[in-house]
XYZ file of C-alpha atoms in Angstrom:
161
model
C 273.717 34.141 151.574
C 270.171 33.634 150.953
C 270.342 36.562 148.455
C 272.562 34.382 146.204
C 276.240 34.860 147.098
C 278.137 33.263 144.251
C 281.830 33.772 145.676
C 283.496 35.052 148.619
C 286.775 37.101 148.580
C 288.522 37.653 151.829
C 291.714 38.768 153.270
C 291.766 38.057 157.036
C 294.035 36.123 159.476
C 294.497 32.343 159.305
C 291.990 31.358 161.828
C 289.235 33.323 160.251
C 290.249 32.109 157.008
C 289.821 28.398 158.344
C 286.453 29.299 159.482
C 285.636 31.204 156.216
C 286.829 28.173 154.272
C 284.480 25.671 156.427
C 281.528 28.040 155.732
C 282.240 28.291 151.971
C 283.034 24.616 151.974
C 279.639 23.831 153.489
C 277.542 26.209 151.222
C 279.512 25.030 148.259
C 280.708 28.943 147.471
C 284.014 29.625 146.259
C 286.363 31.415 148.299
C 289.243 33.600 146.848
C 291.550 34.206 150.124
C 294.098 36.674 149.483
C 297.116 36.361 152.015
C 299.220 39.367 152.574
C 300.346 41.713 155.244
C 299.237 45.171 155.863
C 302.063 46.508 153.616
C 301.101 44.281 150.686
C 303.959 41.871 151.173
C 303.407 38.285 151.310
C 302.884 36.832 154.657
C 303.612 33.063 155.731
C 301.129 30.674 153.817
C 298.306 29.760 156.166
C 297.661 25.867 156.456
C 293.752 25.710 155.259
C 292.216 22.232 156.250
C 290.620 20.252 153.454
C 287.058 19.683 153.151
C 285.985 16.225 154.446
C 284.301 15.428 151.183
C 287.381 16.393 149.297
C 286.109 19.246 147.358
C 287.967 22.618 147.520
C 286.297 25.957 147.405
C 288.931 27.648 148.881
C 291.716 29.255 146.466
C 294.406 30.873 148.530
C 296.435 33.413 146.575
C 299.777 35.187 148.195
C 300.789 38.303 146.337
C 302.457 38.973 144.118
C 300.481 36.474 142.354
C 299.489 37.532 139.046
C 295.682 38.114 138.600
C 295.811 36.258 135.457
C 296.899 33.064 137.199
C 294.262 33.581 139.704
C 291.384 33.962 137.288
C 292.608 30.702 135.186
C 292.562 28.633 138.412
C 289.366 30.028 139.539
C 287.554 29.319 136.136
C 289.276 25.898 136.069
C 287.883 24.916 139.580
C 284.420 26.100 138.871
C 284.816 24.577 135.275
C 283.323 27.514 133.238
C 283.907 27.054 129.570
C 282.003 30.471 128.495
C 282.092 33.449 130.833
C 282.079 37.045 130.906
C 284.584 39.607 132.145
C 282.984 42.928 133.056
C 285.584 45.651 133.651
C 285.610 49.478 134.388
C 286.165 51.971 131.826
C 289.497 52.985 133.669
C 290.768 49.162 133.708
C 293.560 48.498 131.253
C 292.422 45.333 129.686
C 296.188 45.294 127.959
C 296.989 43.409 131.212
C 294.495 40.254 130.553
C 296.279 39.604 127.386
C 298.150 36.758 128.942
C 295.023 35.277 130.768
C 293.060 35.558 127.095
C 295.934 33.453 125.430
C 295.748 30.919 128.157
C 291.898 30.920 128.035
C 292.109 30.399 124.259
C 294.470 27.624 124.319
C 291.975 25.793 126.857
C 289.280 26.193 124.751
C 287.347 28.752 126.893
C 284.898 31.349 125.503
C 285.582 34.730 127.032
C 283.857 37.645 126.223
C 284.846 41.242 127.434
C 282.376 44.024 128.336
C 283.432 47.187 129.303
C 281.003 48.623 132.011
C 281.093 52.648 132.383
C 279.916 54.929 135.180
C 276.269 54.512 133.796
C 275.608 50.902 134.651
C 272.048 50.939 134.001
C 272.558 52.325 130.611
C 274.963 49.169 129.735
C 271.689 46.651 130.596
C 269.047 48.921 129.076
C 271.354 49.027 125.821
C 272.099 45.481 125.869
C 268.609 44.194 126.449
C 266.721 46.562 124.020
C 268.813 45.087 121.057
C 268.217 41.458 121.852
C 265.596 38.740 121.035
C 264.047 36.731 123.863
C 266.493 33.832 123.229
C 269.489 36.059 123.350
C 268.375 37.406 126.496
C 267.852 33.885 127.978
C 271.365 32.832 126.712
C 272.743 35.972 128.004
C 270.964 35.631 131.377
C 272.561 32.277 131.934
C 275.870 33.493 130.941
C 275.616 36.256 133.785
C 275.848 33.585 136.072
C 279.569 33.229 135.006
C 281.042 36.392 135.231
C 284.023 38.020 136.527
C 284.129 41.486 137.834
C 287.133 43.897 137.519
C 285.147 46.826 138.807
C 285.635 49.306 141.428
C 283.818 48.283 144.682
C 280.847 51.311 144.283
C 280.625 50.073 140.292
C 280.303 46.244 141.512
C 277.840 47.110 143.946
C 275.673 49.049 141.288
C 276.120 46.598 138.903
C 275.333 43.492 141.005
C 272.065 45.332 141.852
C 271.030 45.995 138.351
C 271.942 42.298 137.490
């Protein structure tokens, strides 16, 4: 966590989710908790304890909650007005149409950036074409990003950033 974890995604039992919620609340880290059984069906909703200061850092989602709804809730909770969605070349962005429509109605500035298997190429191409002022603005925007990437691509991507 000292290296700068920006969010935590978990799918655990209720007791572990409560422990993670306490940790993420204390460290002011957003926590997306996915509640499902091994076969993917929703399980009984866990009763998460509210944090003492009233701030909510845990967002609990029970499949089949749509990703669009979860992302809208997340960016609303974080009060993001401008952010980037990075997605795999295999990801079908047509599924984000509802999210993008709702984000537009809310006045959010959303940028989509496709990431191919060569993550290093993405950054070298972007950074070689930008002026210093643009690089500084882009760096700030990278702090507000949603990754719709495979675990391997996400790991390489985060390391490159």
